[in-house]
């Protein structure tokens, strides 16, 4: 209760000039720049794949479609647990919030572990970042995506820690929402990368 | 979205939809359709999944114009990246 009063007195008593909280606006500006970052790589992939006669695509055995499908499910499920965590804190259910945040992070870590096995398999089969156009794109894009997962784990860990210390409530949980926005974006990028590299 | 309660049944439905679409797109890939059919189909499914995630999980459905404008600026610039070089693909293709 005390912290609620404190954060309320710290907030301006007049309505801000924009109805969007600046944290949310900032997160969306950041995500918009992230769209450009991934978009640049993805558009280069589309153009080269369609235009280059030397674009060799590795066999299904090297790509390992079943494992990548498992990873896709893991990320989709983690997005779901993330919104459940937000819904939980919105109704002041801190227990369910913590449980869902831990599940989200656990699924993210599992994704990275599967990815590690995948990388090991591909490199031992001769598909490396310098083995050709496909390998370069595959390792650059999935590597960049994996770095984003690690970033998301740090952000989620911070939000979980704050939540466990009782800093969020039904009234104040903005950062849970922002962490969610970022995590869903990382999931969304994977939804695009998955068919690009594994399915066609 | 600040003063609204999160619609948990809607979240669950979206999760179900995402899981189903993932299953469908993976099954389709095992049919080994020709690229002319397979690529648009996979792209359509991926875009549907992205729309579901962005509109419900990321609450875009409930956001105002400013945030949509931000998002579409990024998407527009990416579209320019692809569209500007598409004529070159036609030339390079053997």
Coordinates of C-alpha atoms in Angstrom, one line a residue:
Chain A
X1 CA 0.0 0.0 0.0
X2 CA 2.8 2.3 0.9
X3 CA 4.6 1.9 -2.4
X4 CA 1.3 2.5 -4.2
X5 CA 0.9 5.8 -2.6
X6 CA 4.5 6.7 -3.3
X7 CA 4.3 6.0 -7.0
X8 CA 1.0 7.8 -7.3
X9 CA 2.4 10.9 -5.7
X10 CA 5.4 10.7 -8.0
X11 CA 3.2 10.7 -11.0
X12 CA 2.0 14.1 -12.4
X13 CA -1.5 15.0 -11.3
X14 CA -2.4 16.4 -14.7
X15 CA -3.0 14.1 -17.7
X16 CA 0.1 13.7 -19.9
X17 CA 0.0 15.3 -23.4
X18 CA -0.1 11.9 -25.0
X19 CA -2.5 9.2 -23.8
X20 CA 0.1 6.5 -24.5
X21 CA 2.5 5.8 -21.5
X22 CA 6.0 6.8 -22.6
X23 CA 7.3 3.3 -21.7
X24 CA 4.9 1.7 -24.1
X25 CA 5.7 4.2 -26.8
X26 CA 9.4 3.7 -26.3
X27 CA 9.0 -0.1 -26.5
X28 CA 7.1 0.2 -29.8
X29 CA 9.7 2.6 -31.3
X30 CA 12.3 0.0 -30.3
X31 CA 10.2 -2.8 -31.8
X32 CA 9.7 -0.8 -35.0
X33 CA 13.5 -0.5 -35.3
X34 CA 13.8 -4.2 -34.7
X35 CA 11.4 -4.8 -37.6
X36 CA 13.9 -3.0 -39.8
X37 CA 16.8 -4.9 -38.4
X38 CA 15.3 -8.4 -39.0
X39 CA 13.5 -7.1 -42.1
X40 CA 16.7 -6.1 -43.8
X41 CA 18.1 -9.6 -43.3
X42 CA 14.9 -11.3 -44.3
X43 CA 14.4 -9.2 -47.4
X44 CA 18.0 -9.9 -48.4
X45 CA 17.3 -13.6 -48.0
X46 CA 14.2 -13.5 -50.1
X47 CA 15.9 -11.5 -52.9
X48 CA 19.0 -13.8 -53.0
X49 CA 17.1 -17.0 -52.6
X50 CA 14.8 -16.1 -55.5
X51 CA 17.4 -14.4 -57.6
X52 CA 20.7 -16.3 -57.1
X53 CA 21.2 -19.4 -59.2
X54 CA 23.8 -20.6 -56.7
X55 CA 21.5 -20.7 -53.6
X56 CA 22.0 -24.3 -52.4
X57 CA 19.4 -25.5 -49.9
X58 CA 20.6 -28.2 -47.5
X59 CA 18.7 -31.5 -47.3
X60 CA 15.8 -32.1 -44.9
X61 CA 18.0 -34.5 -42.9
X62 CA 20.5 -31.7 -42.1
X63 CA 17.8 -29.1 -41.3
X64 CA 16.0 -31.4 -38.9
X65 CA 12.4 -30.2 -39.3
X66 CA 10.9 -32.1 -36.3
X67 CA 13.3 -30.5 -33.8
X68 CA 12.5 -27.0 -35.2
X69 CA 8.8 -27.8 -35.0
X70 CA 9.3 -28.6 -31.3
X71 CA 11.1 -25.3 -30.9
X72 CA 8.2 -23.4 -32.6
X73 CA 5.8 -25.0 -30.1
X74 CA 8.0 -24.1 -27.2
X75 CA 8.1 -20.4 -28.2
X76 CA 4.3 -20.2 -28.9
X77 CA 3.6 -21.8 -25.5
X78 CA 6.0 -19.4 -23.8
X79 CA 4.1 -16.5 -25.4
X80 CA 0.9 -17.9 -24.0
X81 CA 2.4 -18.2 -20.5
X82 CA 3.6 -14.6 -20.8
X83 CA 0.1 -13.3 -21.5
X84 CA -1.2 -15.5 -18.7
X85 CA 1.4 -13.8 -16.4
X86 CA 0.1 -10.4 -17.4
X87 CA -3.5 -11.5 -16.9
X88 CA -2.6 -12.8 -13.5
X89 CA -0.9 -9.6 -12.3
X90 CA -3.9 -7.6 -13.7
X91 CA -6.1 -9.5 -11.2
X92 CA -3.5 -9.2 -8.4
X93 CA -2.8 -12.9 -8.5
X94 CA 1.0 -12.8 -7.7
X95 CA 1.4 -16.5 -7.3
X96 CA 0.0 -17.2 -10.8
X97 CA 2.1 -14.3 -12.1
X98 CA 5.3 -15.8 -10.7
X99 CA 4.4 -19.3 -11.9
X100 CA 3.7 -18.2 -15.5
X101 CA 6.8 -16.0 -15.6
X102 CA 9.0 -18.9 -14.5
X103 CA 7.3 -21.1 -17.1
X104 CA 8.0 -18.5 -19.8
X105 CA 11.6 -18.3 -18.9
X106 CA 12.0 -22.1 -18.6
X107 CA 10.5 -22.5 -22.1
X108 CA 12.9 -19.8 -23.5
X109 CA 15.9 -21.7 -21.9
X110 CA 14.6 -25.0 -23.4
X111 CA 14.4 -23.3 -26.8
X112 CA 18.1 -22.3 -26.5
X113 CA 19.1 -25.8 -25.5
X114 CA 17.3 -27.3 -28.5
X115 CA 18.9 -24.7 -30.7
X116 CA 22.4 -25.6 -29.3
X117 CA 21.8 -29.3 -30.3
X118 CA 20.6 -28.1 -33.7
X119 CA 23.7 -25.9 -34.3
X120 CA 26.0 -28.8 -33.2
X121 CA 24.2 -31.2 -35.7
X122 CA 24.4 -28.7 -38.6
X123 CA 28.0 -27.8 -38.0
X124 CA 29.1 -31.5 -37.8
X125 CA 27.2 -32.1 -41.1
X126 CA 29.2 -29.3 -42.7
X127 CA 26.6 -26.5 -42.7
X128 CA 28.5 -23.6 -41.2
X129 CA 28.2 -19.8 -41.4
X130 CA 30.8 -19.8 -44.2
X131 CA 29.7 -22.9 -46.1
X132 CA 27.5 -20.9 -48.5
X133 CA 24.6 -18.4 -48.8
X134 CA 22.1 -20.6 -47.0
X135 CA 24.5 -21.2 -44.0
X136 CA 25.4 -17.5 -43.7
X137 CA 21.7 -16.5 -43.6
X138 CA 20.8 -19.4 -41.3
X139 CA 23.4 -18.8 -38.7
X140 CA 23.2 -14.9 -38.9
X141 CA 19.4 -14.8 -38.5
X142 CA 18.9 -17.6 -36.0
X143 CA 21.9 -16.4 -34.1
X144 CA 20.5 -12.9 -33.9
X145 CA 17.2 -14.3 -32.9
X146 CA 18.9 -16.5 -30.2
X147 CA 20.6 -13.3 -28.8
X148 CA 17.2 -11.7 -28.6
X149 CA 15.9 -14.7 -26.7
X150 CA 18.8 -14.2 -24.2
X151 CA 17.9 -10.5 -24.0
X152 CA 14.3 -11.5 -23.3
X153 CA 15.3 -13.9 -20.6
X154 CA 17.2 -11.1 -18.9
X155 CA 14.2 -8.7 -19.2
X156 CA 11.8 -11.4 -18.0
X157 CA 14.2 -12.3 -15.1
X158 CA 14.2 -8.6 -14.0
X159 CA 10.4 -8.5 -14.2
X160 CA 10.1 -11.7 -12.2
X161 CA 12.4 -10.5 -9.5
X162 CA 10.5 -7.2 -9.2
X163 CA 7.2 -9.2 -9.1
X164 CA 8.5 -11.5 -6.3
X165 CA 9.5 -8.4 -4.3
X166 CA 5.9 -7.2 -4.6
X167 CA 6.5 -4.3 -6.9
X168 CA 3.7 -5.1 -9.3
X169 CA 0.0 -5.0 -8.6
X170 CA -3.3 -4.9 -10.4
X171 CA -2.8 -1.1 -10.7
X172 CA 0.9 -1.0 -11.6
X173 CA 2.3 -3.6 -13.9
X174 CA 3.4 -1.6 -16.9
X175 CA 6.8 -3.3 -17.1
X176 CA 5.2 -6.7 -17.2
X177 CA 3.3 -5.5 -20.3
X178 CA 6.5 -4.1 -21.9
X179 CA 8.5 -7.3 -21.3
X180 CA 5.5 -9.1 -22.8
X181 CA 5.6 -6.9 -25.9
X182 CA 9.3 -7.7 -26.4
X183 CA 8.9 -11.4 -25.8
X184 CA 5.9 -11.7 -28.2
X185 CA 8.0 -9.9 -30.8
X186 CA 10.8 -12.4 -30.5
X187 CA 8.2 -15.2 -30.9
X188 CA 6.8 -13.4 -33.9
X189 CA 10.2 -13.3 -35.6
X190 CA 10.6 -17.0 -35.1
X191 CA 7.2 -17.6 -36.7
X192 CA 8.7 -16.0 -39.8
X193 CA 12.1 -17.6 -39.7
X194 CA 10.7 -21.1 -39.2
X195 CA 9.0 -21.6 -42.6
X196 CA 11.8 -19.6 -44.3
X197 CA 14.6 -22.0 -43.3
X198 CA 12.9 -25.3 -42.5
X199 CA 9.7 -25.6 -44.6
X200 CA 10.2 -24.3 -48.2
Chain B
X1 CA -5.3 -1.9 -22.4
X2 CA -4.4 -0.4 -19.0
X3 CA -7.8 -0.5 -17.4
X4 CA -9.1 -3.5 -19.1
X5 CA -9.1 -7.1 -17.8
X6 CA -7.1 -9.4 -19.9
X7 CA -9.4 -11.8 -21.9
X8 CA -7.9 -15.1 -20.9
X9 CA -10.3 -17.3 -23.0
X10 CA -9.3 -15.2 -26.1
X11 CA -5.6 -15.8 -25.3
X12 CA -6.3 -19.5 -25.0
X13 CA -8.1 -19.5 -28.4
X14 CA -5.2 -17.6 -30.0
X15 CA -2.7 -20.1 -28.6
X16 CA -4.9 -23.0 -29.9
X17 CA -5.0 -21.3 -33.3
X18 CA -1.2 -20.8 -33.4
X19 CA -0.5 -24.4 -32.5
X20 CA -3.0 -25.6 -35.1
X21 CA -1.5 -23.4 -37.8
X22 CA 2.0 -24.6 -36.9
X23 CA 0.8 -28.2 -37.3
X24 CA -0.9 -27.4 -40.7
X25 CA 2.2 -25.7 -42.1
X26 CA 4.5 -28.5 -41.0
X27 CA 2.2 -31.2 -42.5
X28 CA 1.9 -29.2 -45.8
X29 CA 5.7 -29.1 -46.0
X30 CA 5.8 -32.9 -46.0
X31 CA 3.5 -33.0 -49.0
X32 CA 6.4 -31.6 -51.1
X33 CA 4.2 -29.3 -53.2
X34 CA 5.7 -27.3 -56.0
X35 CA 7.4 -24.0 -54.9
X36 CA 4.7 -22.0 -56.7
X37 CA 2.1 -23.4 -54.3
X38 CA 4.2 -24.1 -51.2
X39 CA 5.8 -20.7 -50.8
X40 CA 2.6 -18.6 -50.9
X41 CA 0.8 -21.1 -48.6
X42 CA 3.6 -21.1 -46.0
X43 CA 3.8 -17.2 -46.2
X44 CA 0.0 -16.9 -45.8
X45 CA 0.1 -19.2 -42.7
X46 CA 3.1 -17.3 -41.2
X47 CA 1.4 -13.9 -41.8
X48 CA -1.8 -15.2 -40.2
X49 CA 0.1 -16.3 -37.1
X50 CA 2.0 -13.0 -36.9
X51 CA -1.3 -11.1 -37.1
X52 CA -2.8 -13.2 -34.3
X53 CA 0.3 -12.6 -32.1
X54 CA 0.5 -8.9 -32.8
X55 CA -3.2 -8.1 -32.5
X56 CA -4.1 -10.2 -29.4
X57 CA -0.9 -11.1 -27.5
X58 CA 0.7 -7.7 -28.2
X59 CA -2.7 -5.9 -27.7
X60 CA -2.5 -4.1 -31.0
X61 CA -6.3 -4.8 -31.4
X62 CA -6.9 -2.4 -28.5
X63 CA -4.2 0.2 -29.3
X64 CA -4.7 3.6 -30.9
X65 CA -3.5 5.1 -34.1
X66 CA -0.1 6.3 -32.9
X67 CA 1.3 2.8 -32.2
X68 CA -0.2 1.3 -35.4
X69 CA 1.4 4.2 -37.3
X70 CA 4.8 3.3 -35.7
X71 CA 4.5 -0.3 -36.6
X72 CA 3.4 0.3 -40.2
X73 CA 6.3 2.7 -40.8
X74 CA 8.7 -0.1 -40.0
X75 CA 6.7 -2.6 -42.1
X76 CA 6.5 -0.1 -45.0
X77 CA 10.2 0.5 -45.0
X78 CA 10.9 -3.3 -45.1
X79 CA 8.4 -3.6 -48.0
X80 CA 10.4 -1.0 -49.9
X81 CA 13.6 -3.0 -49.3
X82 CA 12.0 -6.1 -51.0
X83 CA 10.0 -4.3 -53.7
X84 CA 12.8 -2.0 -54.8
X85 CA 15.0 -5.0 -55.8
X86 CA 12.3 -7.3 -57.2
X87 CA 12.8 -6.2 -60.8
X88 CA 16.4 -7.3 -60.5
X89 CA 15.4 -10.8 -59.5
X90 CA 13.6 -11.1 -62.8
X91 CA 16.8 -10.2 -64.7
X92 CA 19.1 -12.5 -62.7
X93 CA 16.9 -15.5 -62.9
X94 CA 18.2 -18.0 -65.4

